[in-house]
Amino acid sequence: MNSTETRLAGSSFSRAAALAVAAAIMLVPANVLPVLSTSNAGRTRTDTILSGVQALWEDGLWPIATIVFVASIVIPVLKLAGLGALLLAASGRRTVTQARRLTRLYAALDFIGRWSMLDVFLVAFLTGVVRFGVLAHAEAEAGIMAFAAAVILTMLATRAFAPAVFWENLVAPGDARA
Amino acid sequence: MLLRFRSALARGLTAAGGLAPSDLGTSSQLPVTSPSAAGLRCPWCAQPHTTVRLRRRQRATCVRCGTVLATRSSGGQATLAHAVTGLLLTPPALLLPFVTVDKLGAERVTRVFTGVPELWDQGMHWLGVWVIVCGSLAPVALLGSLVILFAVKGGQRPWAGERWLRRGTRAVEKWAMPEVYVLAVLVAFTKLGTVVNVKLGPGFWCYAAMTLSFLLAWRSFELDPARAFGEVDESRAGPSS
């Protein structure tokens, strides 16, 4: 949320861009590798993030499926896309209205970022709770590490970027495209 | 994030406008006396501001970007009260049973971070550490530092190490996400409900209440009218318009 100091302290584009690219790269293994394997009464299944959402949906838990889908897939993608848009928009001049819109987008991205950690906590929690030997068992898989790394990198990227840069080169509404 | 935009903000291009007290209540404005008037900048757009005195139910928004900067009811005693409540709820949240799972008669009581040793055993050391940091260490550290900040000298005058502690508090907040953990537990709870018998225990409810206190304390700290701006380090601040 608002951090008086980091908002203003040395906004670094290259750092933000590098972290965002790293996060985008980490999202690939995060979505391809399995994140959780569960066994229940002899049946074992291994889930990626997406297949986990699918399983929830098929069990009829569609509100939960929606929450996990939004937190694990929509938010990371939206956040990286938004961050990319902000980085592209950071150079050049803009009107007050545009600057305000960009600041608002930044605030939104900053707010939604943390919710992506949902899946990490979910896997960690299930691993701890579901331990009934052969009856039922849950185990975290490598994908969740990649996913956690992607989320952390995205959060660091947002933090490396200060919205104050949007307010540096302001023009009057008339010559917005100057 | 509460962002509030008003039509009057269009004149925000002026170099140093006063804070716009948004009219939730009566809207008469008085000039202000604030100890930190010198370094008053919007933390989001770096707009310099003069101060206004907020009346009851009013809140200050940045004249340029419209972000809510302070509310009258935030800060001081309110922050301290929420933070102390959160700290008192922490021991039961961490020690009481979180969920009870029952599979064919084999009952298993879990506490908040029962999963961490399991993750450790599976070789996912960092994941285990990370879950502890985000779910309990960071929130508790934050509540603790808020109590220290507002209990020492009533939060009125700066003291040695205060700046350092404030900076640390802000750094820690980024990674304190008990509210996300609460949602994750509820999702896991629903998912498990289809396979085994699960019950939420008192630990979970204490944790949820601690989370609420945490969020209220942080919001109150951030929108503290006396302190919101005082800590901006001028030498590192970005250029203003």
Coordinates of C-alpha atoms in Angstrom, one line a residue:
Chain A
M1 CA 0.0 0.0 0.0
N2 CA 1.2 3.6 0.2
S3 CA 4.7 3.8 1.2
T4 CA 5.7 7.4 1.5
E5 CA 9.3 6.7 1.2
T6 CA 9.5 4.2 -1.6
R7 CA 7.0 6.0 -3.7
L8 CA 9.4 8.9 -4.0
A9 CA 12.8 7.3 -3.6
G10 CA 14.7 6.7 -6.7
S11 CA 12.3 5.3 -9.2
S12 CA 14.3 3.0 -11.4
F13 CA 13.0 2.0 -14.7
S14 CA 15.6 -0.4 -15.7
R15 CA 15.3 -2.2 -12.3
A16 CA 11.5 -2.3 -12.6
A17 CA 11.7 -3.5 -16.2
A18 CA 14.2 -6.2 -15.4
L19 CA 12.2 -7.5 -12.5
A20 CA 9.0 -7.5 -14.6
V21 CA 10.8 -9.5 -17.3
A22 CA 12.1 -12.0 -14.8
A23 CA 8.7 -12.4 -13.3
A24 CA 7.2 -13.0 -16.8
I25 CA 9.8 -15.7 -17.4
M26 CA 9.1 -17.4 -14.0
L27 CA 5.4 -17.5 -14.9
V28 CA 6.2 -20.1 -17.5
P29 CA 7.5 -22.9 -15.2
A30 CA 4.9 -21.8 -12.7
N31 CA 2.1 -22.6 -15.0
V32 CA 3.6 -25.6 -16.8
L33 CA 5.1 -27.5 -13.8
P34 CA 2.8 -29.2 -11.3
V35 CA 2.2 -27.3 -8.0
L36 CA 0.5 -30.0 -5.9
S37 CA 0.0 -33.7 -5.9
T38 CA -2.7 -35.2 -3.8
S39 CA -3.7 -38.8 -3.1
N40 CA -7.0 -39.9 -1.7
A41 CA -7.9 -43.5 -1.1
G42 CA -5.4 -44.8 -3.5
R43 CA -6.1 -42.3 -6.3
T44 CA -3.2 -40.0 -7.0
R45 CA -3.4 -36.9 -9.0
T46 CA -0.9 -34.2 -9.9
D47 CA -2.2 -30.7 -10.5
T48 CA -0.8 -27.6 -12.2
I49 CA -2.4 -24.3 -11.3
L50 CA -4.9 -24.5 -14.1
S51 CA -5.9 -28.1 -13.6
G52 CA -6.3 -27.4 -9.9
V53 CA -8.8 -24.7 -10.8
Q54 CA -10.5 -27.1 -13.2
A55 CA -10.8 -29.8 -10.5
L56 CA -12.4 -27.3 -8.2
W57 CA -14.9 -26.3 -10.9
E58 CA -15.7 -30.0 -11.6
D59 CA -16.4 -30.6 -7.9
G60 CA -19.0 -27.9 -8.1
L61 CA -17.0 -25.5 -6.1
W62 CA -17.3 -22.8 -8.7
P63 CA -17.1 -19.7 -6.4
I64 CA -13.8 -21.1 -5.0
A65 CA -12.6 -22.0 -8.5
T66 CA -13.3 -18.4 -9.6
I67 CA -11.3 -17.0 -6.6
V68 CA -8.3 -19.2 -7.3
F69 CA -8.5 -18.6 -11.0
V70 CA -8.5 -14.8 -10.5
A71 CA -5.8 -14.8 -7.9
S72 CA -3.5 -17.3 -9.6
I73 CA -4.0 -16.6 -13.3
V74 CA -5.8 -13.4 -14.0
I75 CA -4.0 -11.2 -11.5
P76 CA -0.4 -12.1 -12.4
V77 CA -1.1 -11.7 -16.1
L78 CA -3.0 -8.4 -15.6
K79 CA -0.3 -7.1 -13.3
L80 CA 2.5 -7.8 -15.7
A81 CA 0.5 -6.3 -18.6
G82 CA -0.4 -3.2 -16.5
L83 CA 3.2 -2.8 -15.4
G84 CA 4.4 -3.0 -19.0
A85 CA 1.9 -0.4 -20.0
L86 CA 3.0 1.9 -17.2
L87 CA 6.7 1.4 -18.1
L88 CA 5.9 2.3 -21.7
A89 CA 3.8 5.3 -20.7
A90 CA 6.5 6.6 -18.3
S91 CA 8.5 8.4 -20.9
G92 CA 7.0 11.3 -22.8
R93 CA 4.6 14.1 -21.8
R94 CA 1.0 13.8 -20.6
T95 CA -1.9 15.9 -19.4
V96 CA -3.1 15.9 -15.8
T97 CA -6.0 13.7 -16.7
Q98 CA -3.7 11.1 -18.2
A99 CA -1.3 11.3 -15.3
R100 CA -4.1 10.8 -12.9
R101 CA -5.3 7.8 -14.8
L102 CA -1.8 6.2 -14.8
T103 CA -1.5 6.9 -11.0
R104 CA -4.8 5.2 -10.5
L105 CA -3.7 2.2 -12.5
Y106 CA -0.5 2.0 -10.5
A107 CA -2.5 2.1 -7.3
A108 CA -4.8 -0.7 -8.5
L109 CA -1.8 -2.9 -9.5
D110 CA -0.1 -2.3 -6.2
F111 CA -3.3 -3.3 -4.4
I112 CA -4.0 -6.6 -6.3
G113 CA -0.5 -7.9 -6.3
R114 CA -0.5 -9.5 -2.9
W115 CA -3.6 -11.6 -3.6
S116 CA -1.6 -13.8 -6.0
M117 CA 0.1 -15.3 -3.0
L118 CA -3.2 -17.1 -2.4
D119 CA -2.1 -20.2 -4.3
V120 CA 1.2 -20.4 -2.4
F121 CA -0.5 -20.3 1.0
L122 CA -3.1 -22.7 -0.2
V123 CA -0.6 -25.3 -1.3
A124 CA 1.5 -24.8 1.9
F125 CA -1.6 -25.2 4.1
L126 CA -2.9 -28.3 2.3
T127 CA 0.5 -29.9 2.6
G128 CA 0.4 -29.4 6.3
V129 CA -3.2 -30.5 6.9
V130 CA -3.7 -33.4 4.6
R131 CA -1.4 -36.0 6.1
F132 CA -3.2 -39.3 6.7
G133 CA -0.5 -41.6 5.3
V134 CA -2.0 -43.9 2.6
L135 CA -5.5 -42.6 3.1
A136 CA -5.0 -39.1 2.0
H137 CA -1.9 -37.1 1.3
A138 CA -0.9 -33.8 -0.2
E139 CA 2.5 -32.7 -1.3
A140 CA 3.9 -29.5 -2.8
E141 CA 5.6 -29.7 -6.1
A142 CA 8.3 -27.6 -7.8
G143 CA 5.9 -25.4 -9.7
I144 CA 4.8 -23.6 -6.6
M145 CA 8.3 -22.4 -6.0
A146 CA 8.4 -20.8 -9.5
F147 CA 5.0 -19.3 -8.9
A148 CA 6.0 -17.8 -5.6
A149 CA 9.1 -16.4 -7.2
A150 CA 7.0 -14.9 -10.0
V151 CA 4.7 -13.2 -7.5
I152 CA 7.6 -11.8 -5.4
L153 CA 9.4 -10.5 -8.5
T154 CA 6.2 -8.8 -9.7
M155 CA 5.8 -7.1 -6.3
L156 CA 9.4 -6.0 -6.3
A157 CA 9.0 -4.6 -9.8
T158 CA 5.9 -2.6 -8.8
R159 CA 7.9 -1.3 -5.8
A160 CA 10.9 -0.3 -7.9
F161 CA 8.7 2.0 -9.9
A162 CA 7.4 5.3 -8.5
P163 CA 4.2 6.9 -9.9
A164 CA 5.7 10.3 -9.3
V165 CA 7.4 10.1 -12.7
F166 CA 4.0 10.5 -14.4
W167 CA 3.8 14.0 -12.9
E168 CA 7.1 15.2 -14.1
N169 CA 6.4 16.2 -17.7
L170 CA 2.9 17.7 -17.6
V171 CA 1.4 19.7 -20.5
A172 CA -1.8 21.7 -20.8
P173 CA -4.8 19.7 -22.0
G174 CA -4.8 21.5 -25.4
D175 CA -1.5 20.2 -26.7
A176 CA -1.6 16.8 -25.2
R177 CA 0.1 15.1 -28.1
A178 CA 2.9 17.6 -28.4
Chain B
M1 CA -6.9 1.6 -2.2
L2 CA -9.2 4.5 -1.7
L3 CA -8.8 7.0 -4.5
R4 CA -11.1 9.9 -4.6
F5 CA -11.4 12.3 -7.5
R6 CA -13.2 15.6 -7.4
S7 CA -14.0 17.9 -10.3
A8 CA -12.2 20.7 -8.4
L9 CA -9.0 18.8 -8.8
A10 CA -8.6 20.0 -12.4
R11 CA -6.8 23.0 -11.1
G12 CA -4.2 20.7 -9.6
L13 CA -1.4 22.0 -11.9
T14 CA -0.7 24.9 -9.6
A15 CA 2.7 24.5 -8.0
A16 CA 1.6 24.2 -4.4
G17 CA -2.0 24.0 -3.6
G18 CA -3.5 23.3 -0.2
L19 CA -4.8 19.9 0.6
A20 CA -8.4 19.6 -0.5
P21 CA -10.5 18.5 2.5
S22 CA -13.2 16.4 0.9
D23 CA -16.6 17.3 2.1
L24 CA -17.9 14.3 3.9
G25 CA -19.2 16.6 6.6
T26 CA -19.2 20.3 7.0
S27 CA -16.8 21.9 4.6
S28 CA -15.5 25.0 6.2
Q29 CA -11.7 25.2 6.0
L30 CA -9.3 26.7 8.4
P31 CA -5.6 27.3 8.0
V32 CA -3.6 24.8 9.7
T33 CA -0.8 24.4 12.1
S34 CA 1.1 21.3 11.5
P35 CA 4.6 20.6 12.8
S36 CA 5.7 19.0 9.5
A37 CA 4.4 21.6 7.1
A38 CA 7.8 22.0 5.4
G39 CA 8.2 18.6 3.9
L40 CA 4.6 18.1 2.9
R41 CA 4.4 16.1 -0.4
C42 CA 1.9 13.7 -1.8
P43 CA 3.5 10.3 -1.5
W44 CA 2.1 9.3 -4.9
C45 CA 2.7 12.3 -7.2
A46 CA 5.1 14.3 -5.2
Q47 CA 2.9 17.4 -5.2
P48 CA 3.9 19.8 -2.5
H49 CA 1.1 20.9 -0.3
T50 CA 0.3 23.4 2.4
T51 CA -1.7 22.0 5.3
V52 CA -5.4 22.4 6.2
R53 CA -7.1 21.6 9.4
L54 CA -9.4 18.7 9.1
R55 CA -12.7 18.7 10.8
R56 CA -14.7 15.7 12.0
R57 CA -15.5 13.3 9.2
Q58 CA -13.4 15.2 6.7
R59 CA -10.5 13.7 4.8
A60 CA -7.6 15.3 2.9
T61 CA -7.1 14.4 -0.7
C62 CA -4.2 15.5 -2.9
V63 CA -5.2 18.4 -5.1
R64 CA -3.5 16.9 -8.0
C65 CA -3.8 13.2 -8.1
G66 CA -6.8 12.9 -5.8
T67 CA -5.3 10.2 -3.5
V68 CA -6.7 10.3 0.1
L69 CA -3.8 11.4 2.2
A70 CA -5.3 11.6 5.7
T71 CA -8.5 11.2 7.6
R72 CA -9.3 13.0 10.8
S73 CA -10.0 9.8 12.7
S74 CA -6.7 8.2 11.9
G75 CA -3.4 8.1 13.7
G76 CA -2.3 8.3 17.3
Q77 CA -4.6 6.6 19.8
A78 CA -6.6 4.8 17.0
T79 CA -3.5 3.2 15.6
L80 CA -2.3 2.2 19.0
A81 CA -5.6 0.7 20.0
H82 CA -5.8 -1.4 16.8
A83 CA -2.2 -2.5 17.0
V84 CA -2.5 -3.5 20.7
T85 CA -5.7 -5.5 19.9
G86 CA -3.9 -7.3 17.1
L87 CA -0.9 -8.1 19.3
L88 CA -3.2 -9.5 22.1
L89 CA -4.9 -11.7 19.5
T90 CA -1.6 -13.1 18.2
P91 CA -0.7 -15.7 20.9
P92 CA -4.1 -17.5 20.7
A93 CA -4.0 -17.2 16.9
L94 CA -0.7 -19.0 16.8
L95 CA -1.2 -21.5 19.6
L96 CA -4.9 -22.6 19.4
P97 CA -6.0 -25.2 16.9
F98 CA -6.5 -23.7 13.5
V99 CA -8.5 -26.5 11.8
T100 CA -9.4 -30.0 12.9
V101 CA -9.4 -32.6 10.1
D102 CA -11.1 -36.0 10.5
K103 CA -10.5 -38.8 8.1
L104 CA -12.2 -42.1 8.9
G105 CA -11.8 -41.5 12.6
A106 CA -8.2 -40.4 12.4
E107 CA -8.4 -36.9 13.8
R108 CA -5.7 -34.3 13.2
V109 CA -5.4 -30.9 14.8
T110 CA -3.4 -28.3 12.9
R111 CA -2.0 -25.0 14.2
V112 CA -1.3 -22.1 11.9
F113 CA 2.0 -23.3 10.5
T114 CA 1.9 -27.0 10.9
G115 CA 2.6 -27.2 7.2
V116 CA 6.0 -25.6 7.5
P117 CA 8.0 -28.5 8.8
E118 CA 6.4 -30.7 6.1
L119 CA 7.5 -28.3 3.4
W120 CA 10.9 -28.2 4.9
D121 CA 11.1 -32.0 4.8
Q122 CA 10.1 -32.0 1.2
G123 CA 13.1 -29.8 0.4
M124 CA 11.1 -26.6 -0.1
H125 CA 12.9 -24.7 2.6
W126 CA 12.3 -21.2 1.2
L127 CA 8.6 -21.8 0.7
G128 CA 8.2 -22.7 4.3
V129 CA 10.2 -19.7 5.5
W130 CA 8.3 -17.5 3.2
V131 CA 4.9 -18.6 4.4
I132 CA 6.0 -18.0 8.0
V133 CA 7.3 -14.5 7.1
C134 CA 4.2 -13.4 5.2
G135 CA 1.7 -15.0 7.5
S136 CA 3.0 -14.3 10.9
L137 CA 6.4 -12.8 11.4
A138 CA 5.8 -9.7 9.2
P139 CA 2.3 -8.9 10.6
V140 CA 3.5 -9.3 14.2
A141 CA 6.6 -7.3 13.6
L142 CA 4.4 -4.6 12.0
L143 CA 1.9 -4.5 14.9
G144 CA 4.8 -4.4 17.4
S145 CA 6.5 -1.5 15.7
L146 CA 3.3 0.4 15.4
V147 CA 2.8 0.0 19.2
I148 CA 6.4 1.2 19.8
L149 CA 5.9 4.1 17.4
F150 CA 2.8 5.4 19.0
A151 CA 3.4 4.4 22.6
V152 CA 6.7 6.1 22.9
K153 CA 6.1 9.8 23.9
G154 CA 2.5 9.4 22.8
G155 CA 3.7 9.6 19.2
Q156 CA 4.1 13.3 19.5
R157 CA 7.8 14.1 19.3
P158 CA 10.5 12.5 17.2
W159 CA 12.9 10.3 19.1
A160 CA 16.2 8.5 18.3
G161 CA 15.7 5.6 15.9
E162 CA 12.1 6.6 15.0
R163 CA 12.9 7.3 11.4
W164 CA 14.7 4.0 11.1
L165 CA 11.7 2.2 12.7
R166 CA 9.2 3.9 10.4
R167 CA 11.3 3.0 7.3
G168 CA 11.5 -0.6 8.6
T169 CA 7.7 -0.7 9.3
R170 CA 7.0 0.3 5.7
A171 CA 9.4 -2.2 4.3
V172 CA 7.8 -5.0 6.4
E173 CA 4.2 -4.0 5.5
K174 CA 4.8 -5.0 1.9
W175 CA 5.2 -8.6 2.8
A176 CA 2.7 -8.9 5.6
M177 CA -0.4 -10.4 4.1
P178 CA -2.5 -12.1 6.8
E179 CA -5.7 -11.3 4.8
V180 CA -4.5 -13.4 1.9
Y181 CA -3.6 -16.2 4.3
V182 CA -7.2 -16.1 5.7
L183 CA -8.7 -16.3 2.2
A184 CA -6.3 -19.2 1.4
V185 CA -7.4 -21.1 4.5
L186 CA -11.0 -20.6 3.7
V187 CA -10.4 -21.9 0.1
A188 CA -8.5 -24.9 1.5
F189 CA -11.3 -25.5 4.0
T190 CA -14.0 -25.6 1.3
K191 CA -11.9 -27.8 -0.9
L192 CA -11.1 -30.2 1.9
G193 CA -14.8 -30.3 2.9
T194 CA -15.6 -32.4 -0.1
V195 CA -13.1 -35.2 0.9
V196 CA -12.8 -35.1 4.7
N197 CA -14.5 -33.7 7.8
V198 CA -13.0 -30.3 8.6
K199 CA -13.8 -27.8 11.4
L200 CA -12.4 -24.3 11.8
G201 CA -11.0 -24.0 15.3
P202 CA -10.7 -21.0 17.7
G203 CA -7.1 -20.4 16.4
F204 CA -8.5 -19.5 13.0
W205 CA -11.0 -17.0 14.4
C206 CA -8.4 -15.3 16.5
Y207 CA -6.2 -15.2 13.4
A208 CA -9.0 -13.6 11.4
A209 CA -9.6 -11.1 14.1
M210 CA -5.9 -10.3 14.3
T211 CA -6.0 -9.7 10.6
L212 CA -8.8 -7.3 10.9
S213 CA -6.9 -5.3 13.6
F214 CA -3.8 -5.4 11.5
L215 CA -5.7 -3.9 8.5
L216 CA -7.3 -1.2 10.6
A217 CA -4.0 -0.4 12.4
W218 CA -2.2 -0.1 9.1
R219 CA -4.8 2.1 7.5
S220 CA -4.9 4.3 10.6
F221 CA -1.1 4.6 10.5
E222 CA -1.1 5.5 6.8
L223 CA -3.8 8.1 7.0
D224 CA -2.5 9.7 10.2
P225 CA -3.1 13.4 9.7
A226 CA -0.2 14.4 11.9
R227 CA 2.4 12.1 10.4
A228 CA 1.4 11.3 6.9
F229 CA 3.9 13.6 5.3
G230 CA 6.5 14.3 8.0
E231 CA 8.7 11.4 7.0
V232 CA 9.3 12.1 3.4
D233 CA 13.0 12.4 3.0
E234 CA 13.5 15.6 1.0
S235 CA 16.9 14.7 -0.4
R236 CA 15.5 11.6 -2.0
A237 CA 12.1 13.0 -3.1
G238 CA 11.4 13.2 -6.8
P239 CA 11.2 16.5 -8.6
S240 CA 7.9 18.3 -8.3
S241 CA 6.1 20.2 -11.0

